[in-house]
Short mmCIF file of C-alpha atoms in Angstrom, two decimals:
data_model
loop_
_atom_site.label_atom_id
_atom_site.label_comp_id
_atom_site.label_asym_id
_atom_site.label_seq_id
_atom_site.Cartn_x
_atom_site.Cartn_y
_atom_site.Cartn_z
CA MET A 1 9.80 12.40 6.22
CA ARG A 2 11.08 12.02 9.76
CA GLY A 3 8.83 10.46 12.37
CA ARG A 4 7.91 12.19 15.58
CA GLY A 5 8.32 10.49 18.95
CA ALA A 6 5.83 8.02 20.37
CA LYS A 7 2.83 9.66 22.05
CA ILE A 8 -0.60 8.42 22.98
CA ALA A 9 -3.50 10.73 22.27
CA GLY A 10 -6.37 11.26 24.65
CA VAL A 11 -8.78 8.36 24.48
CA LEU A 12 -12.47 8.25 23.76
CA PRO A 13 -14.27 5.24 25.24
CA LEU A 14 -14.77 2.97 22.26
CA PHE A 15 -17.56 1.03 23.94
CA THR A 16 -19.65 4.22 23.92
CA LEU A 17 -19.04 4.62 20.20
CA PHE A 18 -19.67 0.91 19.67
CA MET A 19 -23.10 1.14 21.28
CA ALA A 20 -23.95 4.45 19.61
CA GLY A 21 -23.09 3.00 16.20
CA ALA A 22 -25.45 0.08 16.84
CA ILE A 23 -28.48 2.35 17.08
CA SER A 24 -27.57 5.08 14.59
CA ALA A 25 -28.99 5.78 11.16
CA PHE A 26 -25.88 4.07 9.84
CA GLU A 27 -27.04 0.82 11.39
CA ASP A 28 -27.70 -1.12 8.20
CA ILE A 29 -24.34 -0.21 6.68
CA GLU A 30 -22.56 -1.04 9.92
CA ARG A 31 -24.26 -4.42 10.04
CA LEU A 32 -22.57 -5.32 6.75
CA ARG A 33 -19.23 -5.85 8.49
CA ILE A 34 -17.37 -5.36 5.21
CA TRP A 35 -14.21 -3.23 5.01
CA PRO A 36 -13.68 -1.28 2.83
CA LEU A 37 -17.33 -0.59 2.09
CA PRO A 38 -18.32 -1.73 -1.44
CA ALA A 39 -19.69 0.65 -4.02
CA GLU A 40 -23.10 -1.05 -4.16
CA VAL A 41 -24.41 -3.73 -1.85
CA SER A 42 -27.75 -5.29 -0.97
CA HIS A 43 -28.53 -8.25 1.27
CA GLY A 44 -31.34 -10.38 2.67
CA GLY A 45 -31.88 -12.26 5.89
CA ARG A 46 -31.20 -15.93 5.17
CA ARG A 47 -28.38 -18.10 6.47
CA MET A 48 -26.33 -20.39 4.24
CA TYR A 49 -23.46 -22.78 4.86
CA LEU A 50 -20.37 -23.72 2.89
CA SER A 51 -20.04 -27.40 2.11
CA GLY A 52 -17.04 -29.23 3.49
CA ASP A 53 -15.60 -29.57 -0.01
CA PHE A 54 -16.42 -26.01 -1.14
CA LYS A 55 -14.79 -25.73 -4.55
CA LEU A 56 -13.69 -23.29 -7.22
CA VAL A 57 -15.43 -23.54 -10.60
CA THR A 58 -14.27 -21.52 -13.64
CA GLU A 59 -16.43 -22.89 -16.44
CA GLY A 60 -17.05 -20.14 -19.02
CA SER A 61 -14.12 -18.00 -17.90
CA LYS A 62 -11.64 -16.70 -20.48
CA TYR A 63 -8.92 -16.71 -17.85
CA GLU A 64 -7.25 -20.14 -17.82
CA ASP A 65 -5.20 -19.59 -14.63
CA THR A 66 -2.13 -21.32 -16.02
CA THR A 67 0.04 -19.70 -13.33
CA GLY A 68 -2.34 -20.56 -10.49
CA ILE A 69 -2.98 -16.99 -9.29
CA LEU A 70 -6.74 -17.50 -8.97
CA LYS A 71 -6.51 -20.96 -7.39
CA GLU A 72 -3.94 -19.75 -4.86
CA GLY A 73 -6.16 -16.78 -4.03
CA PHE A 74 -9.14 -19.10 -3.56
CA ASP A 75 -7.14 -21.38 -1.27
CA ARG A 76 -5.90 -18.42 0.78
CA MET A 77 -9.47 -17.21 1.11
CA LEU A 78 -10.59 -20.55 2.53
CA ASP A 79 -7.63 -20.62 4.90
CA VAL A 80 -8.41 -17.23 6.44
CA VAL A 81 -12.11 -18.08 6.68
CA ARG A 82 -11.38 -21.33 8.52
CA LEU A 83 -9.06 -19.50 10.92
CA SER A 84 -7.20 -22.77 11.54
CA HIS A 85 -10.33 -24.36 13.03
CA VAL A 86 -11.29 -27.92 12.15
CA VAL A 87 -14.26 -27.76 9.77
CA SER A 88 -16.75 -30.60 9.79
CA GLY A 89 -16.60 -32.58 6.57
CA GLY A 90 -19.50 -34.64 5.36
CA ARG A 91 -21.53 -33.70 8.44
CA ASN A 92 -22.07 -30.15 7.18
CA SER A 93 -25.46 -30.83 5.69
CA SER A 94 -26.81 -32.49 8.84
CA ARG A 95 -25.53 -29.68 11.04
CA SER A 96 -26.96 -26.98 8.79
CA GLY A 97 -30.45 -27.65 10.02
CA GLY A 98 -31.77 -27.98 6.49
CA SER A 99 -30.49 -24.56 5.44
CA ALA A 100 -29.12 -24.16 1.93
CA LEU A 101 -25.59 -25.32 1.25
CA LEU A 102 -23.14 -23.60 -1.04
CA GLN A 103 -21.15 -26.18 -2.94
CA GLY A 104 -18.69 -23.76 -4.49
CA LEU A 105 -17.85 -20.43 -6.03
CA HIS A 106 -18.24 -19.95 -9.79
CA VAL A 107 -15.71 -17.37 -11.03
CA ILE A 108 -15.89 -15.88 -14.52
CA ILE A 109 -13.07 -13.58 -15.65
CA SER A 110 -13.35 -11.86 -19.04
CA SER A 111 -9.64 -11.08 -19.55
CA SER A 112 -7.26 -13.92 -20.38
CA THR A 113 -4.10 -12.16 -19.14
CA ASP A 114 -2.63 -12.06 -15.67
CA GLU A 115 -0.21 -9.24 -16.40
CA LEU A 116 -0.49 -6.75 -13.55
CA GLU A 117 -0.88 -3.38 -15.26
CA TYR A 118 -1.37 -0.12 -13.43
CA GLY A 119 -4.88 1.22 -13.99
CA ALA A 120 -6.25 -2.18 -15.03
CA ASP A 121 -9.87 -2.91 -14.20
CA GLU A 122 -10.18 -4.01 -10.56
CA SER A 123 -13.97 -4.20 -10.49
CA TYR A 124 -16.00 -7.26 -9.57
CA LYS A 125 -19.57 -8.42 -9.05
CA LEU A 126 -20.43 -10.92 -6.33
CA VAL A 127 -23.79 -12.67 -5.93
CA VAL A 128 -24.46 -15.11 -3.06
CA PRO A 129 -26.17 -17.37 -4.02
CA SER A 130 -26.32 -17.33 -7.80
CA PRO A 131 -29.91 -17.01 -9.10
CA GLU A 132 -29.05 -19.46 -11.90
CA LYS A 133 -27.22 -21.96 -9.68
CA PRO A 134 -28.51 -21.55 -6.09
CA SER A 135 -25.93 -24.01 -4.74
CA TYR A 136 -23.08 -21.75 -5.92
CA ALA A 137 -21.93 -18.23 -5.26
CA HIS A 138 -21.12 -16.27 -8.41
CA LEU A 139 -18.18 -13.90 -8.94
CA GLU A 140 -17.53 -11.95 -12.15
CA ALA A 141 -14.53 -9.73 -12.88
CA LYS A 142 -12.78 -8.16 -15.83
CA SER A 143 -9.35 -9.22 -14.54
CA VAL A 144 -8.02 -11.87 -12.21
CA TYR A 145 -6.99 -9.09 -9.83
CA GLY A 146 -10.56 -7.83 -9.65
CA ALA A 147 -11.52 -11.42 -8.85
CA LEU A 148 -9.00 -11.44 -5.99
CA HIS A 149 -10.75 -8.39 -4.52
CA GLY A 150 -14.02 -10.25 -4.86
CA LEU A 151 -12.54 -13.20 -2.96
CA GLN A 152 -11.51 -10.84 -0.16
CA THR A 153 -15.05 -9.51 0.08
CA PHE A 154 -16.47 -13.04 0.01
CA SER A 155 -14.15 -13.96 2.89
CA GLN A 156 -15.66 -11.18 5.00
CA LEU A 157 -19.16 -12.52 4.39
CA CYS A 158 -18.11 -15.85 5.87
CA HIS A 159 -18.05 -16.70 9.56
CA PHE A 160 -16.91 -19.82 11.34
CA ASN A 161 -19.75 -21.18 13.48
CA LEU A 162 -17.95 -22.66 16.48
CA LYS A 163 -21.00 -24.54 17.71
CA LYS A 164 -21.73 -26.31 14.43
CA LYS A 165 -18.10 -26.30 13.25
CA VAL A 166 -19.11 -25.06 9.83
CA ILE A 167 -18.59 -21.91 7.79
CA GLU A 168 -21.75 -19.87 7.40
CA ILE A 169 -22.83 -16.79 5.49
CA LEU A 170 -25.49 -14.63 7.09
CA MET A 171 -27.91 -12.18 5.50
CA THR A 172 -28.09 -13.83 2.07
CA PRO A 173 -28.84 -13.19 -0.71
CA TRP A 174 -25.93 -10.81 -1.23
CA ASN A 175 -25.57 -8.72 -4.37
CA ILE A 176 -22.36 -6.65 -4.49
CA THR A 177 -21.01 -4.49 -7.32
CA ASP A 178 -17.67 -2.94 -6.50
CA GLN A 179 -14.67 -1.07 -7.86
CA PRO A 180 -12.03 1.25 -6.41
CA ARG A 181 -12.39 5.01 -6.31
CA PHE A 182 -8.64 5.58 -6.87
CA SER A 183 -6.21 3.47 -8.89
CA TYR A 184 -3.29 4.11 -6.52
CA ARG A 185 -3.83 2.91 -2.93
CA GLY A 186 -0.44 2.64 -1.33
CA LEU A 187 1.51 1.75 1.78
CA LEU A 188 5.16 2.75 2.24
CA ILE A 189 7.63 0.60 4.15
CA ASP A 190 11.15 1.73 5.02
CA THR A 191 13.94 -0.87 5.09
CA SER A 192 16.81 1.57 5.52
CA ARG A 193 16.12 2.92 9.01
CA HIS A 194 15.43 -0.64 10.22
CA TYR A 195 15.94 -3.83 8.27
CA LEU A 196 12.73 -5.82 7.78
CA PRO A 197 13.16 -9.60 7.30
CA LEU A 198 11.58 -11.08 4.20
CA PRO A 199 8.80 -12.92 6.10
CA VAL A 200 7.79 -9.61 7.70
CA ILE A 201 7.52 -7.91 4.30
CA LYS A 202 5.44 -10.79 2.99
CA ASN A 203 3.15 -10.58 6.01
CA VAL A 204 2.66 -6.86 5.33
CA ILE A 205 1.79 -7.66 1.71
CA ASP A 206 -0.77 -10.26 2.82
CA SER A 207 -2.34 -7.78 5.23
CA MET A 208 -2.59 -5.16 2.48
CA THR A 209 -4.79 -7.47 0.44
CA TYR A 210 -7.37 -7.65 3.24
CA ALA A 211 -7.91 -3.87 2.92
CA LYS A 212 -7.58 -3.83 -0.90
CA LEU A 213 -4.43 -1.69 -0.95
CA ASN A 214 -2.56 -2.22 -4.21
CA VAL A 215 0.84 -0.48 -4.11
CA LEU A 216 3.73 -1.38 -1.80
CA HIS A 217 6.08 1.60 -1.89
CA TRP A 218 9.44 0.11 -0.94
CA HIS A 219 11.72 2.84 0.40
CA ILE A 220 14.67 0.51 0.10
CA VAL A 221 17.71 2.66 0.89
CA ASP A 222 18.44 5.92 2.68
CA THR A 223 21.13 7.72 4.64
CA GLN A 224 21.33 5.02 7.28
CA SER A 225 21.76 1.85 5.22
CA PHE A 226 21.83 0.33 1.73
CA PRO A 227 20.58 -3.25 2.19
CA LEU A 228 19.88 -4.23 -1.43
CA GLU A 229 22.26 -6.06 -3.75
CA ILE A 230 22.86 -4.15 -7.00
CA PRO A 231 24.62 -6.45 -9.48
CA SER A 232 25.96 -3.56 -11.56
CA TYR A 233 27.60 -1.98 -8.49
CA PRO A 234 28.07 -4.79 -5.95
CA LYS A 235 29.81 -2.67 -3.32
CA LEU A 236 26.70 -0.56 -2.74
CA TRP A 237 25.36 -2.99 -0.18
CA ASN A 238 28.52 -2.41 1.87
CA GLY A 239 26.23 0.25 3.27
CA ALA A 240 24.02 -2.40 4.93
CA TYR A 241 23.94 -2.53 8.72
CA SER A 242 25.52 -6.00 8.62
CA SER A 243 26.09 -8.86 6.23
CA SER A 244 22.93 -10.58 7.51
CA GLN A 245 20.72 -7.51 7.10
CA ARG A 246 20.68 -7.52 3.34
CA TYR A 247 18.39 -8.44 0.45
CA THR A 248 19.82 -10.28 -2.51
CA PHE A 249 18.68 -9.33 -5.99
CA ASP A 250 16.73 -12.59 -6.04
CA ASP A 251 15.10 -11.66 -2.72
CA ALA A 252 13.80 -8.46 -4.28
CA ALA A 253 12.51 -10.39 -7.29
CA GLU A 254 10.71 -12.77 -4.92
CA ILE A 255 9.03 -9.87 -3.10
CA VAL A 256 7.85 -8.44 -6.42
CA ASN A 257 6.52 -11.82 -7.53
CA TYR A 258 4.84 -12.49 -4.17
CA ALA A 259 3.11 -9.11 -4.32
CA GLN A 260 2.16 -9.42 -7.99
CA ARG A 261 0.39 -12.72 -7.40
CA ARG A 262 -1.76 -10.89 -4.87
CA GLY A 263 -2.51 -7.94 -7.15
CA ILE A 264 -0.02 -5.55 -5.54
CA HIS A 265 2.49 -3.40 -7.41
CA VAL A 266 5.91 -2.78 -5.86
CA LEU A 267 7.17 0.78 -6.24
CA ALA A 268 10.95 0.91 -5.71
CA GLU A 269 12.54 4.12 -4.43
CA ILE A 270 16.06 5.50 -4.42
CA ASP A 271 16.02 8.93 -2.79
CA VAL A 272 18.45 11.16 -4.67
CA PRO A 273 20.45 13.32 -4.36
CA GLY A 274 19.82 13.57 -0.60
CA HIS A 275 19.22 10.63 1.75
CA ALA A 276 22.08 8.75 0.11
CA LEU A 277 25.04 8.80 2.50
CA SER A 278 25.05 5.00 2.72
CA TRP A 279 25.92 4.75 -0.99
CA GLY A 280 29.41 6.02 -0.25
CA LYS A 281 30.24 3.20 2.15
CA GLY A 282 31.02 1.05 -0.89
CA TYR A 283 31.93 3.84 -3.31
CA PRO A 284 33.39 6.80 -1.36
CA SER A 285 33.80 8.83 -4.54
CA LEU A 286 30.02 9.33 -4.49
CA TRP A 287 30.47 11.59 -1.47
CA PRO A 288 31.39 15.24 -2.01
CA SER A 289 34.20 14.60 0.47
CA LYS A 290 35.10 12.29 3.36
CA ASN A 291 33.91 14.88 5.83
CA CYS A 292 30.89 16.06 3.83
CA GLN A 293 29.06 12.97 2.66
CA GLU A 294 25.63 14.08 1.50
CA PRO A 295 24.06 14.84 -0.98
CA LEU A 296 25.59 12.77 -3.78
CA ASP A 297 28.32 14.46 -5.79
CA VAL A 298 26.52 16.46 -8.50
CA SER A 299 29.75 17.19 -10.36
CA SER A 300 30.76 13.58 -11.02
CA ASN A 301 29.64 11.58 -14.02
CA PHE A 302 30.25 8.46 -11.91
CA THR A 303 27.31 9.46 -9.71
CA PHE A 304 24.96 9.26 -12.66
CA LYS A 305 26.56 6.07 -13.96
CA VAL A 306 25.71 4.45 -10.64
CA ILE A 307 22.13 5.71 -10.80
CA ASP A 308 21.93 4.38 -14.35
CA GLY A 309 23.24 1.00 -13.21
CA ILE A 310 20.77 0.81 -10.33
CA LEU A 311 17.81 1.67 -12.55
CA SER A 312 19.01 -0.73 -15.24
CA ASP A 313 19.05 -3.51 -12.65
CA PHE A 314 15.70 -2.35 -11.25
CA SER A 315 14.12 -2.64 -14.69
CA LYS A 316 14.83 -6.38 -14.67
CA ILE A 317 12.67 -7.04 -11.60
CA PHE A 318 10.61 -3.99 -10.65
CA LYS A 319 8.00 -4.06 -13.41
CA PHE A 320 5.72 -1.33 -12.07
CA LYS A 321 5.48 1.55 -14.56
CA PHE A 322 6.73 4.01 -11.95
CA VAL A 323 9.98 4.37 -10.04
CA HIS A 324 10.38 6.79 -7.12
CA LEU A 325 13.44 9.06 -7.26
CA GLY A 326 12.87 10.95 -4.00
CA GLY A 327 14.36 14.42 -4.28
CA ASP A 328 13.27 15.69 -0.86
CA GLU A 329 15.13 17.37 2.00
CA VAL A 330 18.23 18.18 -0.01
CA ASN A 331 20.77 20.28 1.89
CA THR A 332 23.15 21.42 -0.83
CA THR A 333 25.73 23.18 1.39
CA CYS A 334 28.22 20.30 0.95
CA TRP A 335 28.48 21.17 -2.71
CA SER A 336 29.63 24.72 -2.10
CA ALA A 337 31.74 23.67 0.88
CA THR A 338 33.72 21.21 -1.25
CA PRO A 339 36.28 23.18 -3.32
CA ARG A 340 36.28 20.95 -6.41
CA ILE A 341 32.46 20.92 -6.58
CA ALA A 342 32.33 24.66 -5.92
CA GLN A 343 34.69 25.08 -8.87
CA TRP A 344 32.44 22.88 -11.01
CA LEU A 345 29.42 24.99 -10.04
CA LYS A 346 31.30 28.14 -11.00
CA LYS A 347 32.42 26.64 -14.31
CA HIS A 348 28.83 25.67 -15.19
CA ARG A 349 27.43 28.93 -13.83
CA MET A 350 25.13 27.12 -11.42
CA SER A 351 23.93 28.03 -7.99
CA GLU A 352 23.32 25.29 -5.43
CA GLU A 353 19.62 25.50 -6.23
CA GLU A 354 20.25 25.18 -9.96
CA ALA A 355 22.52 22.20 -9.34
CA TYR A 356 19.74 20.55 -7.33
CA GLN A 357 17.42 21.02 -10.32
CA TYR A 358 20.10 19.72 -12.70
CA PHE A 359 20.55 16.58 -10.60
CA VAL A 360 16.84 15.75 -10.36
CA LEU A 361 16.19 16.33 -14.06
CA ARG A 362 19.21 14.27 -15.12
CA ALA A 363 18.09 11.41 -12.86
CA GLN A 364 14.62 11.64 -14.38
CA LYS A 365 16.06 11.30 -17.89
CA ILE A 366 17.93 8.17 -16.83
CA ALA A 367 14.75 6.64 -15.41
CA LEU A 368 12.84 7.46 -18.58
CA SER A 369 15.55 5.76 -20.63
CA HIS A 370 14.80 2.55 -18.73
CA GLY A 371 11.07 2.78 -19.44
CA TYR A 372 9.98 4.23 -16.12
CA GLU A 373 7.75 7.18 -15.36
CA THR A 374 9.05 9.02 -12.32
CA ILE A 375 7.61 9.94 -8.95
CA ASN A 376 9.33 12.68 -6.93
CA TRP A 377 8.63 14.16 -3.53
CA GLU A 378 6.96 17.55 -3.61
CA GLU A 379 10.05 19.69 -2.97
CA THR A 380 11.01 19.15 -6.59
CA PHE A 381 7.73 20.71 -7.70
CA ASN A 382 7.89 23.48 -5.11
CA ASN A 383 11.35 24.49 -6.33
CA PHE A 384 11.21 23.97 -10.10
CA GLY A 385 7.84 22.48 -10.99
CA SER A 386 7.73 23.92 -14.48
CA LYS A 387 11.00 22.16 -15.35
CA LEU A 388 9.93 18.66 -14.32
CA ASN A 389 9.32 16.08 -17.01
CA PRO A 390 5.63 16.14 -18.01
CA LYS A 391 5.32 12.48 -16.98
CA THR A 392 6.33 13.29 -13.41
CA VAL A 393 4.05 12.29 -10.57
CA VAL A 394 4.45 14.65 -7.61
CA HIS A 395 4.25 13.00 -4.19
CA ASN A 396 2.71 15.40 -1.69
CA TRP A 397 3.84 15.07 1.94
CA LEU A 398 4.50 18.53 3.33
CA GLY A 399 2.02 21.28 2.78
CA THR A 400 -1.63 22.00 2.13
CA GLY A 401 -2.68 23.29 -1.27
CA VAL A 402 0.11 21.41 -3.04
CA VAL A 403 -2.20 18.90 -4.71
CA GLU A 404 -4.33 21.71 -6.12
CA ARG A 405 -1.28 23.53 -7.51
CA VAL A 406 0.27 20.35 -8.95
CA THR A 407 -2.87 19.32 -10.80
CA ALA A 408 -3.49 22.88 -11.99
CA SER A 409 -0.07 22.69 -13.66
CA GLY A 410 -1.12 19.52 -15.48
CA LEU A 411 1.02 17.09 -13.48
CA ARG A 412 -0.26 14.03 -11.65
CA CYS A 413 -0.16 13.74 -7.88
CA ILE A 414 -0.19 11.22 -5.01
CA VAL A 415 -1.31 12.34 -1.55
CA SER A 416 0.56 11.42 1.65
CA ASN A 417 0.28 14.59 3.73
CA GLN A 418 2.25 13.99 6.91
CA ASP A 419 -0.27 15.56 9.26
CA LYS A 420 -2.82 12.85 8.38
CA TRP A 421 -1.26 9.85 6.63
CA TYR A 422 2.11 9.33 8.32
CA LEU A 423 1.82 6.14 10.35
CA ASP A 424 5.00 6.88 12.33
CA HIS A 425 3.11 9.79 13.90
CA ILE A 426 1.70 7.43 16.44
CA ASP A 427 -0.18 10.13 18.29
CA ALA A 428 -2.41 10.43 15.18
CA PRO A 429 -5.74 8.60 15.71
CA TRP A 430 -7.49 6.60 13.03
CA GLN A 431 -10.25 9.17 12.61
CA GLY A 432 -7.77 11.55 10.95
CA PHE A 433 -6.72 8.82 8.54
CA TYR A 434 -10.36 8.25 7.60
CA ASP A 435 -11.16 11.96 7.21
CA ASN A 436 -8.23 12.83 4.95
CA GLU A 437 -9.70 13.62 1.51
CA PRO A 438 -7.27 13.53 -1.46
CA LEU A 439 -9.53 15.79 -3.55
CA GLN A 440 -9.95 18.42 -0.85
CA ASP A 441 -10.78 21.80 -2.46
CA ILE A 442 -10.30 20.43 -5.99
CA LYS A 443 -13.50 21.03 -7.93
CA ASP A 444 -12.28 20.83 -11.52
CA LYS A 445 -12.93 17.36 -12.98
CA LYS A 446 -9.74 17.34 -15.03
CA GLN A 447 -7.66 18.20 -11.98
CA GLN A 448 -9.43 15.53 -9.98
CA SER A 449 -8.49 12.94 -12.62
CA LEU A 450 -4.81 13.84 -12.12
CA VAL A 451 -4.93 12.74 -8.47
CA LEU A 452 -3.93 9.09 -8.78
CA GLY A 453 -4.75 8.35 -5.16
CA GLY A 454 -2.88 8.26 -1.91
CA GLU A 455 -0.47 6.42 0.32
CA VAL A 456 0.03 5.93 4.04
CA CYS A 457 3.69 6.04 5.04
CA MET A 458 5.31 3.72 7.58
CA TRP A 459 8.65 5.44 8.08
CA GLY A 460 11.07 3.22 9.93
CA GLU A 461 12.96 5.33 12.48
CA HIS A 462 11.02 3.80 15.38
CA ILE A 463 9.58 0.72 13.68
CA ASP A 464 11.09 -2.69 13.09
CA ALA A 465 9.89 -6.28 12.79
CA SER A 466 8.66 -6.22 16.39
CA ASP A 467 6.06 -3.49 16.03
CA ILE A 468 5.42 -2.73 12.38
CA GLU A 469 2.03 -4.47 12.09
CA GLN A 470 0.41 -2.80 15.08
CA THR A 471 1.74 0.57 13.93
CA ILE A 472 0.25 0.12 10.45
CA TRP A 473 -3.08 -1.40 11.45
CA PRO A 474 -5.89 -0.53 11.89
CA ARG A 475 -5.15 3.10 10.93
CA ALA A 476 -4.08 2.15 7.40
CA ALA A 477 -7.46 0.49 6.98
CA ALA A 478 -9.18 3.80 7.66
CA ALA A 479 -7.25 5.37 4.77
CA ALA A 480 -7.91 2.30 2.63
CA GLU A 481 -11.66 2.87 2.79
CA ARG A 482 -11.16 6.54 1.87
CA LEU A 483 -9.25 5.41 -1.22
CA TRP A 484 -11.57 2.56 -2.22
CA THR A 485 -15.15 3.51 -1.40
CA PRO A 486 -17.17 6.02 -3.47
CA TYR A 487 -17.10 9.46 -1.91
CA ALA A 488 -20.86 9.56 -1.47
CA LYS A 489 -20.74 6.32 0.56
CA LEU A 490 -18.07 7.52 2.99
CA ALA A 491 -19.11 8.56 6.48
CA THR A 492 -19.01 12.31 7.06
CA ASN A 493 -18.28 11.56 10.72
CA PRO A 494 -15.65 8.82 11.07
CA ASP A 495 -17.04 7.79 14.47
CA LYS A 496 -20.04 6.40 12.58
CA VAL A 497 -17.86 3.59 11.21
CA THR A 498 -16.27 2.67 14.54
CA THR A 499 -18.24 -0.55 14.95
CA ARG A 500 -17.38 -1.77 11.46
CA LEU A 501 -13.69 -0.83 11.76
CA ALA A 502 -13.49 -2.50 15.18
CA HIS A 503 -14.87 -5.65 13.59
CA PHE A 504 -12.26 -5.42 10.81
CA ARG A 505 -9.50 -4.93 13.38
CA CYS A 506 -10.66 -8.08 15.19
CA LEU A 507 -10.75 -9.88 11.84
CA LEU A 508 -7.13 -8.88 11.23
CA ASN A 509 -6.18 -10.25 14.65
CA GLN A 510 -7.96 -13.51 13.85
CA ARG A 511 -6.00 -13.74 10.61
CA GLY A 512 -2.72 -13.35 12.46
CA VAL A 513 -2.18 -9.63 11.86
CA ALA A 514 -1.13 -7.75 15.00
CA ALA A 515 -3.54 -4.84 14.54
CA ALA A 516 -3.66 -2.52 17.56
CA PRO A 517 -6.81 -1.31 19.36
CA LEU A 518 -8.73 1.63 17.91
CA VAL A 519 -8.69 3.69 21.09
CA GLY A 520 -5.98 6.36 21.02
CA GLY A 521 -3.29 6.73 18.36
CA GLY A 522 -1.15 4.09 16.76
CA ARG A 523 0.49 1.10 18.39
CA VAL A 524 -1.51 1.48 21.61
CA VAL A 525 -2.16 -1.36 24.03
CA PRO A 526 -5.57 -2.49 25.30
CA LEU A 527 -6.70 -0.35 28.23
CA GLU A 528 -8.21 -3.24 30.15
CA PRO A 529 -9.57 -6.78 29.74
CA GLY A 530 -12.38 -7.04 27.24
CA SER A 531 -13.52 -7.92 23.74
CA CYS A 532 -11.49 -6.65 20.80
CA LEU A 533 -14.82 -5.37 19.43
CA ALA A 534 -14.92 -2.82 22.24
CA GLN A 535 -11.28 -1.67 22.20
#
């Protein structure tokens, strides 16, 4: 889980790829300028304009929007489409040259609830204009969160015409039917290695919605720091870097709420028993000894009381069905090197390896008691897979073939293999992120169904508020299309989607997201003056 140093890969002139994409057999798809690519899409050749008072209509919808999730999503959509430009008001119709005007968007949602449940229907259908009401676009969805995806797609159909100062939609009529390929489409952020201010986390959440990612994996604490307030054990955040680099319990609840209103789950992680040295800054008895501070003391009931307290507090705000318990990179030598723990191991007839298993399984039982299903890093499966709780989700990050073995055992799996989907490996170009296939070599349909999806990981050793966005984007977008778009619609050669991804990267920049150029690896700078479409 450690990042490698910053490197820049050899570059391939993007302008060459940009021009090649314009004349390839992929031309029609590339002209769509939609990312990620929808499941089914057709279009025409007409131009339409949005009226100055473009409005949301929900007549006939079962969803009453009492909490304002849909209206807020609609308003955000208009904001990013306008790009802070001044849109002409009543003059729209005269400047449209007689072309058809869209007066609003008619949204019909068949579910009345706005509870964000994992695996809920995220599909939508978008028609621009509606055959029944040609002055309106029409969006249908089973859930409000599917409708939010539809709004994101609608926003990518819109363009601000600087000459006429109006918002236009080209290539109408549009008919789009869409749904995600995988139910878990994640991005990990790490607030232990570097503290991330709340506005930065919210900006990351907003940027995730543009690419239809739906799980923010919050690696909250680690060896280096413990920035989160835990009411049950208030001294834990003594492990923060400073008193100002902390999150209150209410801050965490606000992040969860902010994400939920955008259709994003927040997966909280405590990485035990390793990666937990910072816990002992407030409660030194959690350490095996003063001079041997990691992993957590397996012999002490207090260790598990603290884990129970943390997960009890988590259950009040982190409503996602899963919690991540880590379990990776556990060096157990401190246990044998500490006389009282060595004596405990001897008394219980446990080896270090057996104590590692004991710790993970006991932590899992605690999580289950609080209503969570558990996710653990793959070392737990590699070492004692048959002992894991049947509800365990194994998080692959190390080796090849792990996903196949996990699903063959009947367990579920999430893919984050470090050679392809680790964003802190900044020498890794976007093409590798696009090419990485979660179902690689898995032919059995039942095993395929056990792969929940995947996650790109933004480990924080060399990332903070100053550079996180350009390290995430646009490479995370390449993985996002892999996780959203039907397999048959994905490009077999990632260079074929260069033009469309370059357009999406420019769109992110226009929306205030500091997405880096495509050329090279991650977090690169532009090579020379020029259009963002050609860099």
